[in-house]
Amino acid sequence: MHTIERPAARGPSAPRPLAAGWFPGFNPSTDTAGATATATATATATAARAGGRTAPLRLVCLPYAGGTPSVHRNWAAHLGDDVHVVPVLLPGRGLRSRETPYTDLGALVADLADALIEHELAQDYALFGHSMGALLAYEVARELRDRGLPEPAHLFVSGSKAPHLYGDRRDHLLSDADLRQLVRDLGGLGADDTIGSSYLERRLPVLRADLTVCETYRWTPRRPLSCPMTAFSATGDPIASAHEMEAWRVHTRGSLLRHHVEGDHFFLNGPSRPYLLREIRAELDRHLARRLDRLDRLDRPM
């Protein structure tokens, strides 16, 4: 079942919970999703491959709590040659496993914005984030706008209630055993519970740090974004319901297109993944068509 809504937008309200996630089995040496790790010891974005800079549009993908770029593996094949997929690799995982993970969202967002600017990714770009990544994508968009840079061409938020609803969870304070159970209950261990549990055991400190980022975040009122947004929710997601995803509407003056799909919190790794990618591509194709039309009009003689 897929339901879609696209009413217009209004203005914002106020305060927030958690967006947790886990994807076991990432091997950075075999990840071909599209970017190499590292900017500086404190920067947080992956650098675009040299060839990606020629694509008309970059899709910067921000991870869920504990997540790695592997979730975006093969996205480029589905999104076409005009979109360069740039997954973000945060400290504490993969090739950056020796770096200390962030526990403060403000510092993380500021360094992310710095890294995107340094790697020339803050122009002609869109943002996608699932769970914690949706919160990061929203705050990075605001940060770049506040620095006088363009907003994203499109903001895709998935599996995360609206920023002003955050503030009601304390999962980062759970014992290791309870944190393992939370991940299991959300479906984050994957099909093979034994493999997933082994992988999770090594990643508990990173997951706890990411949850701290989310759960100590407090939304502060600022004017809404102007870019269009698309919000994805799932029928069986206990931490990002349809009405909590609908609440994103107050954070943009542009349109909000909302999709409600089958699945749990990790629907982007399940049967609804092809639908998700088709809808992302459709929105980006619309943006690219409008961009091409504007360029054509500029080239016409007066």
PDB file of C-alpha atoms in Angstrom:
ATOM      1  CA  MET A   1       0.000   0.000   0.000  1.00  0.00           C
ATOM      2  CA  HIS A   2       1.332   3.416  -0.932  1.00  0.00           C
ATOM      3  CA  THR A   3      -0.516   6.595  -0.071  1.00  0.00           C
ATOM      4  CA  ILE A   4       0.575  10.010  -1.294  1.00  0.00           C
ATOM      5  CA  GLU A   5      -0.392  13.515  -0.239  1.00  0.00           C
ATOM      6  CA  ARG A   6       0.754  16.907  -1.443  1.00  0.00           C
ATOM      7  CA  PRO A   7      -1.148  19.871   0.108  1.00  0.00           C
ATOM      8  CA  ALA A   8       0.652  23.253   0.302  1.00  0.00           C
ATOM      9  CA  ALA A   9       2.577  24.556   3.349  1.00  0.00           C
ATOM     10  CA  ARG A  10       2.127  26.899   6.295  1.00  0.00           C
ATOM     11  CA  GLY A  11       4.522  28.223   9.003  1.00  0.00           C
ATOM     12  CA  PRO A  12       6.282  26.487  12.103  1.00  0.00           C
ATOM     13  CA  SER A  13       5.579  25.406  15.727  1.00  0.00           C
ATOM     14  CA  ALA A  14       7.851  24.011  18.540  1.00  0.00           C
ATOM     15  CA  PRO A  15      10.051  20.892  20.504  1.00  0.00           C
ATOM     16  CA  ARG A  16      11.261  16.684  19.646  1.00  0.00           C
ATOM     17  CA  PRO A  17      12.221  12.315  20.065  1.00  0.00           C
ATOM     18  CA  LEU A  18      14.669   9.849  18.641  1.00  0.00           C
ATOM     19  CA  ALA A  19      15.378   8.424  15.248  1.00  0.00           C
ATOM     20  CA  ALA A  20      17.387   5.218  15.683  1.00  0.00           C
ATOM     21  CA  GLY A  21      18.536   2.754  13.090  1.00  0.00           C
ATOM     22  CA  TRP A  22      21.048   0.019  12.295  1.00  0.00           C
ATOM     23  CA  PHE A  23      22.281  -1.636   9.125  1.00  0.00           C
ATOM     24  CA  PRO A  24      24.602  -4.586   9.774  1.00  0.00           C
ATOM     25  CA  GLY A  25      27.278  -5.940   7.508  1.00  0.00           C
ATOM     26  CA  PHE A  26      29.025  -2.851   6.098  1.00  0.00           C
ATOM     27  CA  ASN A  27      32.494  -3.458   4.709  1.00  0.00           C
ATOM     28  CA  PRO A  28      34.042  -0.109   3.721  1.00  0.00           C
ATOM     29  CA  SER A  29      36.603  -1.753   1.454  1.00  0.00           C
ATOM     30  CA  THR A  30      33.812  -3.077  -0.784  1.00  0.00           C
ATOM     31  CA  ASP A  31      31.421  -0.128  -0.537  1.00  0.00           C
ATOM     32  CA  THR A  32      30.966   1.469  -3.955  1.00  0.00           C
ATOM     33  CA  ALA A  33      28.129   3.790  -3.048  1.00  0.00           C
ATOM     34  CA  GLY A  34      30.081   6.799  -4.175  1.00  0.00           C
ATOM     35  CA  ALA A  35      32.620   8.699  -2.108  1.00  0.00           C
ATOM     36  CA  THR A  36      35.854   8.358  -0.227  1.00  0.00           C
ATOM     37  CA  ALA A  37      36.011   8.895   3.487  1.00  0.00           C
ATOM     38  CA  THR A  38      37.318  12.057   5.095  1.00  0.00           C
ATOM     39  CA  ALA A  39      37.795  15.694   4.844  1.00  0.00           C
ATOM     40  CA  THR A  40      39.845  16.506   7.943  1.00  0.00           C
ATOM     41  CA  ALA A  41      40.000  14.967  11.385  1.00  0.00           C
ATOM     42  CA  THR A  42      37.026  17.091  12.424  1.00  0.00           C
ATOM     43  CA  ALA A  43      35.095  17.327   9.161  1.00  0.00           C
ATOM     44  CA  THR A  44      32.204  14.979   8.586  1.00  0.00           C
ATOM     45  CA  ALA A  45      31.335  14.661   4.912  1.00  0.00           C
ATOM     46  CA  THR A  46      32.811  12.329   2.364  1.00  0.00           C
ATOM     47  CA  ALA A  47      34.451  13.942  -0.645  1.00  0.00           C
ATOM     48  CA  ALA A  48      32.783  13.631  -4.026  1.00  0.00           C
ATOM     49  CA  ARG A  49      34.616  11.546  -6.585  1.00  0.00           C
ATOM     50  CA  ALA A  50      36.198  13.761  -9.221  1.00  0.00           C
ATOM     51  CA  GLY A  51      33.841  12.592 -11.957  1.00  0.00           C
ATOM     52  CA  GLY A  52      30.755  13.365  -9.865  1.00  0.00           C
ATOM     53  CA  ARG A  53      31.340  17.080 -10.084  1.00  0.00           C
ATOM     54  CA  THR A  54      30.212  17.054 -13.703  1.00  0.00           C
ATOM     55  CA  ALA A  55      26.732  15.749 -12.796  1.00  0.00           C
ATOM     56  CA  PRO A  56      24.093  18.526 -12.802  1.00  0.00           C
ATOM     57  CA  LEU A  57      22.892  17.588  -9.310  1.00  0.00           C
ATOM     58  CA  ARG A  58      24.412  15.965  -6.220  1.00  0.00           C
ATOM     59  CA  LEU A  59      22.289  13.994  -3.746  1.00  0.00           C
ATOM     60  CA  VAL A  60      24.000  14.164  -0.354  1.00  0.00           C
ATOM     61  CA  CYS A  61      22.803  11.250   1.819  1.00  0.00           C
ATOM     62  CA  LEU A  62      22.995  11.470   5.616  1.00  0.00           C
ATOM     63  CA  PRO A  63      22.937   8.284   7.736  1.00  0.00           C
ATOM     64  CA  TYR A  64      20.625   7.069  10.455  1.00  0.00           C
ATOM     65  CA  ALA A  65      21.972   6.465  13.975  1.00  0.00           C
ATOM     66  CA  GLY A  66      24.802   3.974  13.765  1.00  0.00           C
ATOM     67  CA  GLY A  67      24.489   3.927   9.984  1.00  0.00           C
ATOM     68  CA  THR A  68      27.126   3.817   7.256  1.00  0.00           C
ATOM     69  CA  PRO A  69      27.170   4.688   3.531  1.00  0.00           C
ATOM     70  CA  SER A  70      26.466   1.058   2.615  1.00  0.00           C
ATOM     71  CA  VAL A  71      22.724   1.684   2.839  1.00  0.00           C
ATOM     72  CA  HIS A  72      23.070   3.830  -0.292  1.00  0.00           C
ATOM     73  CA  ARG A  73      24.992   1.215  -2.243  1.00  0.00           C
ATOM     74  CA  ASN A  74      23.648   0.990  -5.815  1.00  0.00           C
ATOM     75  CA  TRP A  75      21.489   4.112  -5.446  1.00  0.00           C
ATOM     76  CA  ALA A  76      23.423   5.720  -8.302  1.00  0.00           C
ATOM     77  CA  ALA A  77      22.276   2.962 -10.669  1.00  0.00           C
ATOM     78  CA  HIS A  78      18.636   3.803  -9.870  1.00  0.00           C
ATOM     79  CA  LEU A  79      18.893   7.590  -9.909  1.00  0.00           C
ATOM     80  CA  GLY A  80      20.541   8.070 -13.301  1.00  0.00           C
ATOM     81  CA  ASP A  81      23.654   9.748 -14.667  1.00  0.00           C
ATOM     82  CA  ASP A  82      22.401  13.261 -13.926  1.00  0.00           C
ATOM     83  CA  VAL A  83      22.470  12.641 -10.164  1.00  0.00           C
ATOM     84  CA  HIS A  84      25.725  12.038  -8.300  1.00  0.00           C
ATOM     85  CA  VAL A  85      25.059  10.172  -5.046  1.00  0.00           C
ATOM     86  CA  VAL A  86      27.319  11.364  -2.210  1.00  0.00           C
ATOM     87  CA  PRO A  87      26.886   9.329   0.996  1.00  0.00           C
ATOM     88  CA  VAL A  88      28.241  10.853   4.191  1.00  0.00           C
ATOM     89  CA  LEU A  89      30.570   8.816   6.378  1.00  0.00           C
ATOM     90  CA  LEU A  90      30.524  10.111   9.948  1.00  0.00           C
ATOM     91  CA  PRO A  91      33.383   9.602  12.450  1.00  0.00           C
ATOM     92  CA  GLY A  92      33.492   6.388  14.449  1.00  0.00           C
ATOM     93  CA  ARG A  93      32.646   3.956  11.642  1.00  0.00           C
ATOM     94  CA  GLY A  94      34.161   2.381   8.556  1.00  0.00           C
ATOM     95  CA  LEU A  95      37.323   4.103   7.370  1.00  0.00           C
ATOM     96  CA  ARG A  96      36.832   6.682  10.147  1.00  0.00           C
ATOM     97  CA  SER A  97      36.487   4.158  12.985  1.00  0.00           C
ATOM     98  CA  ARG A  98      39.452   5.626  14.873  1.00  0.00           C
ATOM     99  CA  GLU A  99      37.796   9.048  15.065  1.00  0.00           C
ATOM    100  CA  THR A 100      35.619  10.023  18.026  1.00  0.00           C
ATOM    101  CA  PRO A 101      31.929  10.173  17.095  1.00  0.00           C
ATOM    102  CA  TYR A 102      29.995  13.366  17.701  1.00  0.00           C
ATOM    103  CA  THR A 103      27.609  13.707  20.643  1.00  0.00           C
ATOM    104  CA  ASP A 104      26.427  17.270  19.933  1.00  0.00           C
ATOM    105  CA  LEU A 105      24.274  18.092  16.939  1.00  0.00           C
ATOM    106  CA  GLY A 106      25.343  21.743  16.709  1.00  0.00           C
ATOM    107  CA  ALA A 107      29.022  20.854  16.303  1.00  0.00           C
ATOM    108  CA  LEU A 108      28.198  18.057  13.864  1.00  0.00           C
ATOM    109  CA  VAL A 109      26.028  20.300  11.674  1.00  0.00           C
ATOM    110  CA  ALA A 110      28.613  23.095  11.627  1.00  0.00           C
ATOM    111  CA  ASP A 111      31.397  20.697  10.591  1.00  0.00           C
ATOM    112  CA  LEU A 112      29.152  19.037   8.020  1.00  0.00           C
ATOM    113  CA  ALA A 113      28.403  22.410   6.460  1.00  0.00           C
ATOM    114  CA  ASP A 114      32.129  23.260   6.437  1.00  0.00           C
ATOM    115  CA  ALA A 115      32.965  19.957   4.725  1.00  0.00           C
ATOM    116  CA  LEU A 116      30.218  20.307   2.106  1.00  0.00           C
ATOM    117  CA  ILE A 117      31.472  23.793   1.273  1.00  0.00           C
ATOM    118  CA  GLU A 118      35.106  22.620   1.180  1.00  0.00           C
ATOM    119  CA  HIS A 119      34.245  19.830  -1.246  1.00  0.00           C
ATOM    120  CA  GLU A 120      32.064  22.104  -3.401  1.00  0.00           C
ATOM    121  CA  LEU A 121      28.895  20.191  -2.565  1.00  0.00           C
ATOM    122  CA  ALA A 122      26.816  23.137  -1.338  1.00  0.00           C
ATOM    123  CA  GLN A 123      25.716  24.154  -4.848  1.00  0.00           C
ATOM    124  CA  ASP A 124      23.293  22.265  -7.107  1.00  0.00           C
ATOM    125  CA  TYR A 125      22.538  19.707  -4.423  1.00  0.00           C
ATOM    126  CA  ALA A 126      19.661  17.888  -2.758  1.00  0.00           C
ATOM    127  CA  LEU A 127      19.650  16.249   0.677  1.00  0.00           C
ATOM    128  CA  PHE A 128      18.316  12.855   1.783  1.00  0.00           C
ATOM    129  CA  GLY A 129      18.262  11.650   5.368  1.00  0.00           C
ATOM    130  CA  HIS A 130      16.651   8.705   7.108  1.00  0.00           C
ATOM    131  CA  SER A 131      15.897   8.809  10.841  1.00  0.00           C
ATOM    132  CA  MET A 132      18.765  10.751  12.477  1.00  0.00           C
ATOM    133  CA  GLY A 133      19.876  11.628   8.956  1.00  0.00           C
ATOM    134  CA  ALA A 134      16.609  13.485   8.317  1.00  0.00           C
ATOM    135  CA  LEU A 135      17.238  15.695  11.339  1.00  0.00           C
ATOM    136  CA  LEU A 136      20.819  16.307  10.179  1.00  0.00           C
ATOM    137  CA  ALA A 137      19.672  17.101   6.636  1.00  0.00           C
ATOM    138  CA  TYR A 138      17.168  19.673   7.891  1.00  0.00           C
ATOM    139  CA  GLU A 139      19.681  21.382  10.184  1.00  0.00           C
ATOM    140  CA  VAL A 140      22.407  21.354   7.521  1.00  0.00           C
ATOM    141  CA  ALA A 141      19.981  22.994   5.073  1.00  0.00           C
ATOM    142  CA  ARG A 142      19.241  25.703   7.641  1.00  0.00           C
ATOM    143  CA  GLU A 143      22.931  26.162   8.430  1.00  0.00           C
ATOM    144  CA  LEU A 144      23.900  26.586   4.781  1.00  0.00           C
ATOM    145  CA  ARG A 145      21.011  29.004   4.213  1.00  0.00           C
ATOM    146  CA  ASP A 146      22.031  31.025   7.278  1.00  0.00           C
ATOM    147  CA  ARG A 147      25.554  31.290   5.825  1.00  0.00           C
ATOM    148  CA  GLY A 148      24.094  32.853   2.675  1.00  0.00           C
ATOM    149  CA  LEU A 149      24.384  29.724   0.518  1.00  0.00           C
ATOM    150  CA  PRO A 150      21.585  28.179  -1.545  1.00  0.00           C
ATOM    151  CA  GLU A 151      19.054  25.869   0.048  1.00  0.00           C
ATOM    152  CA  PRO A 152      18.910  22.338  -1.365  1.00  0.00           C
ATOM    153  CA  ALA A 153      16.960  21.846  -4.571  1.00  0.00           C
ATOM    154  CA  HIS A 154      14.934  19.285  -2.607  1.00  0.00           C
ATOM    155  CA  LEU A 155      14.932  17.944   0.945  1.00  0.00           C
ATOM    156  CA  PHE A 156      13.978  14.274   1.399  1.00  0.00           C
ATOM    157  CA  VAL A 157      13.184  13.227   4.977  1.00  0.00           C
ATOM    158  CA  SER A 158      12.458   9.631   5.890  1.00  0.00           C
ATOM    159  CA  GLY A 159      11.595   7.746   9.073  1.00  0.00           C
ATOM    160  CA  SER A 160      11.944  10.745  11.406  1.00  0.00           C
ATOM    161  CA  LYS A 161       9.284  12.820  13.098  1.00  0.00           C
ATOM    162  CA  ALA A 162       9.462  16.576  12.580  1.00  0.00           C
ATOM    163  CA  PRO A 163      12.255  18.458  14.384  1.00  0.00           C
ATOM    164  CA  HIS A 164       9.935  20.358  16.730  1.00  0.00           C
ATOM    165  CA  LEU A 165       8.640  17.022  18.096  1.00  0.00           C
ATOM    166  CA  TYR A 166      12.047  15.859  19.327  1.00  0.00           C
ATOM    167  CA  GLY A 167      12.769  15.743  23.065  1.00  0.00           C
ATOM    168  CA  ASP A 168      10.830  12.837  24.580  1.00  0.00           C
ATOM    169  CA  ARG A 169      13.314   9.928  24.446  1.00  0.00           C
ATOM    170  CA  ARG A 170      16.404   8.992  26.469  1.00  0.00           C
ATOM    171  CA  ASP A 171      17.524   5.836  24.707  1.00  0.00           C
ATOM    172  CA  HIS A 172      21.183   6.884  24.866  1.00  0.00           C
ATOM    173  CA  LEU A 173      20.973   6.271  28.627  1.00  0.00           C
ATOM    174  CA  LEU A 174      19.796   2.660  28.244  1.00  0.00           C
ATOM    175  CA  SER A 175      21.983  -0.196  29.430  1.00  0.00           C
ATOM    176  CA  ASP A 176      23.807  -2.132  26.718  1.00  0.00           C
ATOM    177  CA  ALA A 177      21.298  -4.970  27.054  1.00  0.00           C
ATOM    178  CA  ASP A 178      18.300  -2.628  26.689  1.00  0.00           C
ATOM    179  CA  LEU A 179      19.925  -0.836  23.776  1.00  0.00           C
ATOM    180  CA  ARG A 180      20.444  -4.174  22.023  1.00  0.00           C
ATOM    181  CA  GLN A 181      16.782  -4.986  22.608  1.00  0.00           C
ATOM    182  CA  LEU A 182      15.690  -1.607  21.201  1.00  0.00           C
ATOM    183  CA  VAL A 183      17.589  -2.261  17.985  1.00  0.00           C
ATOM    184  CA  ARG A 184      16.116  -5.775  17.799  1.00  0.00           C
ATOM    185  CA  ASP A 185      12.558  -4.474  18.376  1.00  0.00           C
ATOM    186  CA  LEU A 186      12.976  -1.924  15.578  1.00  0.00           C
ATOM    187  CA  GLY A 187      14.040  -4.673  13.181  1.00  0.00           C
ATOM    188  CA  GLY A 188      17.556  -3.325  12.916  1.00  0.00           C
ATOM    189  CA  LEU A 189      19.415  -6.631  13.211  1.00  0.00           C
ATOM    190  CA  GLY A 190      18.363  -7.812   9.761  1.00  0.00           C
ATOM    191  CA  ALA A 191      17.356 -11.314   8.702  1.00  0.00           C
ATOM    192  CA  ASP A 192      20.246 -13.051  10.478  1.00  0.00           C
ATOM    193  CA  ASP A 193      19.983 -12.092  14.153  1.00  0.00           C
ATOM    194  CA  THR A 194      23.321 -13.747  14.992  1.00  0.00           C
ATOM    195  CA  ILE A 195      25.316 -11.764  12.414  1.00  0.00           C
ATOM    196  CA  GLY A 196      23.430  -8.568  13.217  1.00  0.00           C
ATOM    197  CA  SER A 197      24.034  -8.978  16.957  1.00  0.00           C
ATOM    198  CA  SER A 198      27.760  -9.524  16.428  1.00  0.00           C
ATOM    199  CA  TYR A 199      28.009  -6.420  14.276  1.00  0.00           C
ATOM    200  CA  LEU A 200      25.939  -4.363  16.701  1.00  0.00           C
ATOM    201  CA  GLU A 201      28.160  -5.361  19.610  1.00  0.00           C
ATOM    202  CA  ARG A 202      31.120  -3.613  17.972  1.00  0.00           C
ATOM    203  CA  ARG A 203      29.035  -0.539  17.127  1.00  0.00           C
ATOM    204  CA  LEU A 204      27.247   0.112  20.419  1.00  0.00           C
ATOM    205  CA  PRO A 205      29.464   3.124  21.346  1.00  0.00           C
ATOM    206  CA  VAL A 206      28.794   4.784  17.961  1.00  0.00           C
ATOM    207  CA  LEU A 207      25.079   4.072  18.198  1.00  0.00           C
ATOM    208  CA  ARG A 208      24.956   5.517  21.713  1.00  0.00           C
ATOM    209  CA  ALA A 209      26.812   8.644  20.569  1.00  0.00           C
ATOM    210  CA  ASP A 210      24.397   9.116  17.659  1.00  0.00           C
ATOM    211  CA  LEU A 211      21.408   8.716  19.950  1.00  0.00           C
ATOM    212  CA  THR A 212      22.929  11.352  22.229  1.00  0.00           C
ATOM    213  CA  VAL A 213      23.110  13.700  19.212  1.00  0.00           C
ATOM    214  CA  CYS A 214      19.389  13.179  18.571  1.00  0.00           C
ATOM    215  CA  GLU A 215      18.121  13.171  22.135  1.00  0.00           C
ATOM    216  CA  THR A 216      19.960  16.261  23.374  1.00  0.00           C
ATOM    217  CA  TYR A 217      18.783  18.238  20.308  1.00  0.00           C
ATOM    218  CA  ARG A 218      16.267  21.025  20.902  1.00  0.00           C
ATOM    219  CA  TRP A 219      14.565  22.730  17.992  1.00  0.00           C
ATOM    220  CA  THR A 220      14.874  26.515  17.905  1.00  0.00           C
ATOM    221  CA  PRO A 221      12.341  28.561  15.912  1.00  0.00           C
ATOM    222  CA  ARG A 222      13.644  30.073  12.692  1.00  0.00           C
ATOM    223  CA  ARG A 223      11.905  30.874   9.463  1.00  0.00           C
ATOM    224  CA  PRO A 224      10.890  27.819   7.439  1.00  0.00           C
ATOM    225  CA  LEU A 225      12.932  26.608   4.506  1.00  0.00           C
ATOM    226  CA  SER A 226      11.738  27.530   1.026  1.00  0.00           C
ATOM    227  CA  CYS A 227      12.721  24.333  -0.769  1.00  0.00           C
ATOM    228  CA  PRO A 228      10.192  21.601  -1.606  1.00  0.00           C
ATOM    229  CA  MET A 229      10.229  18.565   0.657  1.00  0.00           C
ATOM    230  CA  THR A 230       9.254  14.906   0.410  1.00  0.00           C
ATOM    231  CA  ALA A 231       8.528  12.886   3.562  1.00  0.00           C
ATOM    232  CA  PHE A 232       8.455   9.079   3.707  1.00  0.00           C
ATOM    233  CA  SER A 233       6.789   7.189   6.552  1.00  0.00           C
ATOM    234  CA  ALA A 234       6.066   3.477   7.003  1.00  0.00           C
ATOM    235  CA  THR A 235       3.020   1.609   8.261  1.00  0.00           C
ATOM    236  CA  GLY A 236       4.900  -0.281  10.985  1.00  0.00           C
ATOM    237  CA  ASP A 237       7.326   2.405  12.193  1.00  0.00           C
ATOM    238  CA  PRO A 238       6.798   3.003  15.958  1.00  0.00           C
ATOM    239  CA  ILE A 239       9.029   6.098  16.142  1.00  0.00           C
ATOM    240  CA  ALA A 240       7.922   8.065  13.062  1.00  0.00           C
ATOM    241  CA  SER A 241       4.188   7.715  12.462  1.00  0.00           C
ATOM    242  CA  ALA A 242       2.318   9.223   9.522  1.00  0.00           C
ATOM    243  CA  HIS A 243       1.039  12.203  11.527  1.00  0.00           C
ATOM    244  CA  GLU A 244       4.510  12.857  12.978  1.00  0.00           C
ATOM    245  CA  MET A 245       5.902  12.897   9.432  1.00  0.00           C
ATOM    246  CA  GLU A 246       3.037  15.172   8.353  1.00  0.00           C
ATOM    247  CA  ALA A 247       4.309  17.651  10.969  1.00  0.00           C
ATOM    248  CA  TRP A 248       7.302  18.380   8.698  1.00  0.00           C
ATOM    249  CA  ARG A 249       4.902  20.547   6.685  1.00  0.00           C
ATOM    250  CA  VAL A 250       5.445  23.554   8.951  1.00  0.00           C
ATOM    251  CA  HIS A 251       9.183  23.569   8.196  1.00  0.00           C
ATOM    252  CA  THR A 252       8.937  24.620   4.557  1.00  0.00           C
ATOM    253  CA  ARG A 253       7.187  27.339   2.598  1.00  0.00           C
ATOM    254  CA  GLY A 254       7.406  25.056  -0.410  1.00  0.00           C
ATOM    255  CA  SER A 255       5.309  21.989  -1.072  1.00  0.00           C
ATOM    256  CA  LEU A 256       5.449  18.834   1.019  1.00  0.00           C
ATOM    257  CA  LEU A 257       4.795  15.544  -0.753  1.00  0.00           C
ATOM    258  CA  ARG A 258       4.153  12.742   1.736  1.00  0.00           C
ATOM    259  CA  HIS A 259       4.389   9.006   1.018  1.00  0.00           C
ATOM    260  CA  HIS A 260       3.176   6.314   3.424  1.00  0.00           C
ATOM    261  CA  VAL A 261       4.576   2.898   2.503  1.00  0.00           C
ATOM    262  CA  GLU A 262       4.567  -0.669   3.781  1.00  0.00           C
ATOM    263  CA  GLY A 263       7.332  -1.601   6.196  1.00  0.00           C
ATOM    264  CA  ASP A 264       8.937  -0.938   9.563  1.00  0.00           C
ATOM    265  CA  HIS A 265      11.466   1.667  10.625  1.00  0.00           C
ATOM    266  CA  PHE A 266      13.965   0.175   8.170  1.00  0.00           C
ATOM    267  CA  PHE A 267      11.675   0.157   5.153  1.00  0.00           C
ATOM    268  CA  LEU A 268      14.422   1.707   3.025  1.00  0.00           C
ATOM    269  CA  ASN A 269      16.247  -1.648   3.288  1.00  0.00           C
ATOM    270  CA  GLY A 270      13.137  -3.724   2.567  1.00  0.00           C
ATOM    271  CA  PRO A 271      10.513  -4.315  -0.144  1.00  0.00           C
ATOM    272  CA  SER A 272       9.548  -0.605  -0.278  1.00  0.00           C
ATOM    273  CA  ARG A 273      13.083   0.391  -1.323  1.00  0.00           C
ATOM    274  CA  PRO A 274      12.335   0.363  -5.107  1.00  0.00           C
ATOM    275  CA  TYR A 275       9.320   2.609  -4.541  1.00  0.00           C
ATOM    276  CA  LEU A 276      11.424   5.000  -2.431  1.00  0.00           C
ATOM    277  CA  LEU A 277      14.085   5.243  -5.128  1.00  0.00           C
ATOM    278  CA  ARG A 278      11.517   5.734  -7.906  1.00  0.00           C
ATOM    279  CA  GLU A 279       9.923   8.632  -6.035  1.00  0.00           C
ATOM    280  CA  ILE A 280      13.288  10.247  -5.268  1.00  0.00           C
ATOM    281  CA  ARG A 281      14.235   9.962  -8.933  1.00  0.00           C
ATOM    282  CA  ALA A 282      10.876  11.381 -10.056  1.00  0.00           C
ATOM    283  CA  GLU A 283      11.304  14.482  -7.865  1.00  0.00           C
ATOM    284  CA  LEU A 284      14.910  15.015  -8.953  1.00  0.00           C
ATOM    285  CA  ASP A 285      13.930  14.557 -12.618  1.00  0.00           C
ATOM    286  CA  ARG A 286      11.285  17.259 -12.179  1.00  0.00           C
ATOM    287  CA  HIS A 287      13.886  19.601 -10.712  1.00  0.00           C
ATOM    288  CA  LEU A 288      16.368  18.869 -13.510  1.00  0.00           C
ATOM    289  CA  ALA A 289      13.693  19.450 -16.163  1.00  0.00           C
ATOM    290  CA  ARG A 290      12.819  22.835 -14.638  1.00  0.00           C
ATOM    291  CA  ARG A 291      16.521  23.704 -14.456  1.00  0.00           C
ATOM    292  CA  LEU A 292      17.029  22.812 -18.123  1.00  0.00           C
ATOM    293  CA  ASP A 293      13.981  24.862 -19.090  1.00  0.00           C
ATOM    294  CA  ARG A 294      15.363  27.913 -17.237  1.00  0.00           C
ATOM    295  CA  LEU A 295      18.730  27.533 -18.975  1.00  0.00           C
ATOM    296  CA  ASP A 296      17.006  27.225 -22.369  1.00  0.00           C
ATOM    297  CA  ARG A 297      15.073  30.436 -21.744  1.00  0.00           C
ATOM    298  CA  LEU A 298      18.270  32.259 -20.758  1.00  0.00           C
ATOM    299  CA  ASP A 299      19.941  31.120 -23.999  1.00  0.00           C
ATOM    300  CA  ARG A 300      17.132  32.376 -26.223  1.00  0.00           C
ATOM    301  CA  PRO A 301      17.741  35.705 -27.936  1.00  0.00           C
ATOM    302  CA  MET A 302      15.692  38.603 -26.583  1.00  0.00           C
TER     303      MET A 302
END
